[in-house]
């Protein structure tokens, strides 16, 4: 798997940039926040700093809502560490770690996907088979998360999920951002 840092230039003509981080699959709270800040689609630029999913009760709904926003509004996202779980499924990467995380994180995009397909992920699940089934039914969602950049840049700002060591070099591995 390519672990290079993916940097994307942010281009917007919006007068107001709104930056939100760590939605964590809580669509109701996210919508309430957008209402409270009087977010205006296509007038405002919305920048989501990762952790779009995981830990919330409506991960899949949240993901679909944000995917729609990205397609239809001036909305830009970066990948957070919790969004990385999609890479684990998409590439069948570190399956023991994936099973471990899903063992204690019951509020998860992956569990929701499995429930929608009428199966449950347990400590006995064959994770390679689970990943294959989820890719078959949720490839678009997994690819959306996989393809998120790790860094957004405009003339004045650098947007990342956690932090950077220097403005000149974000590192060679996305884990460093």
PDB file of C-alpha atoms in Angstrom, residues 11-18 30 34 38-47 65-76:
ATOM      1  CA  UNK A  11      -9.211  26.384  -4.461  1.00  0.00           C
ATOM      2  CA  UNK A  12     -12.324  28.290  -3.480  1.00  0.00           C
ATOM      3  CA  UNK A  13     -13.809  31.693  -4.086  1.00  0.00           C
ATOM      4  CA  UNK A  14     -15.889  31.570  -0.916  1.00  0.00           C
ATOM      5  CA  UNK A  15     -15.587  34.504   1.435  1.00  0.00           C
ATOM      6  CA  UNK A  16     -16.119  32.338   4.486  1.00  0.00           C
ATOM      7  CA  UNK A  17     -14.171  29.155   5.213  1.00  0.00           C
ATOM      8  CA  UNK A  18     -15.645  26.926   7.889  1.00  0.00           C
ATOM      9  CA  UNK A  30     -23.168  17.614  12.451  1.00  0.00           C
ATOM     10  CA  UNK A  34     -24.197  23.405  10.306  1.00  0.00           C
ATOM     11  CA  UNK A  38     -25.693  29.270   9.373  1.00  0.00           C
ATOM     12  CA  UNK A  39     -23.763  27.264   6.802  1.00  0.00           C
ATOM     13  CA  UNK A  40     -24.726  28.297   3.281  1.00  0.00           C
ATOM     14  CA  UNK A  41     -23.959  25.626   0.655  1.00  0.00           C
ATOM     15  CA  UNK A  42     -21.927  26.970  -2.266  1.00  0.00           C
ATOM     16  CA  UNK A  43     -21.565  30.362  -0.604  1.00  0.00           C
ATOM     17  CA  UNK A  44     -19.368  29.041   2.198  1.00  0.00           C
ATOM     18  CA  UNK A  45     -16.398  26.727   1.840  1.00  0.00           C
ATOM     19  CA  UNK A  46     -16.616  23.837   4.281  1.00  0.00           C
ATOM     20  CA  UNK A  47     -13.384  22.058   5.222  1.00  0.00           C
ATOM     21  CA  UNK A  65     -24.296  12.861   3.493  1.00  0.00           C
ATOM     22  CA  UNK A  66     -20.709  14.127   3.286  1.00  0.00           C
ATOM     23  CA  UNK A  67     -20.126  12.355  -0.035  1.00  0.00           C
ATOM     24  CA  UNK A  68     -23.190  14.187  -1.401  1.00  0.00           C
ATOM     25  CA  UNK A  69     -21.870  17.487  -0.037  1.00  0.00           C
ATOM     26  CA  UNK A  70     -18.454  16.982  -1.645  1.00  0.00           C
ATOM     27  CA  UNK A  71     -20.079  16.235  -4.977  1.00  0.00           C
ATOM     28  CA  UNK A  72     -22.541  19.138  -4.898  1.00  0.00           C
ATOM     29  CA  UNK A  73     -21.111  21.864  -2.674  1.00  0.00           C
ATOM     30  CA  UNK A  74     -17.834  23.652  -1.927  1.00  0.00           C
ATOM     31  CA  UNK A  75     -16.885  20.954   0.612  1.00  0.00           C
ATOM     32  CA  UNK A  76     -13.401  19.495   1.024  1.00  0.00           C
TER      33      UNK A  76
END
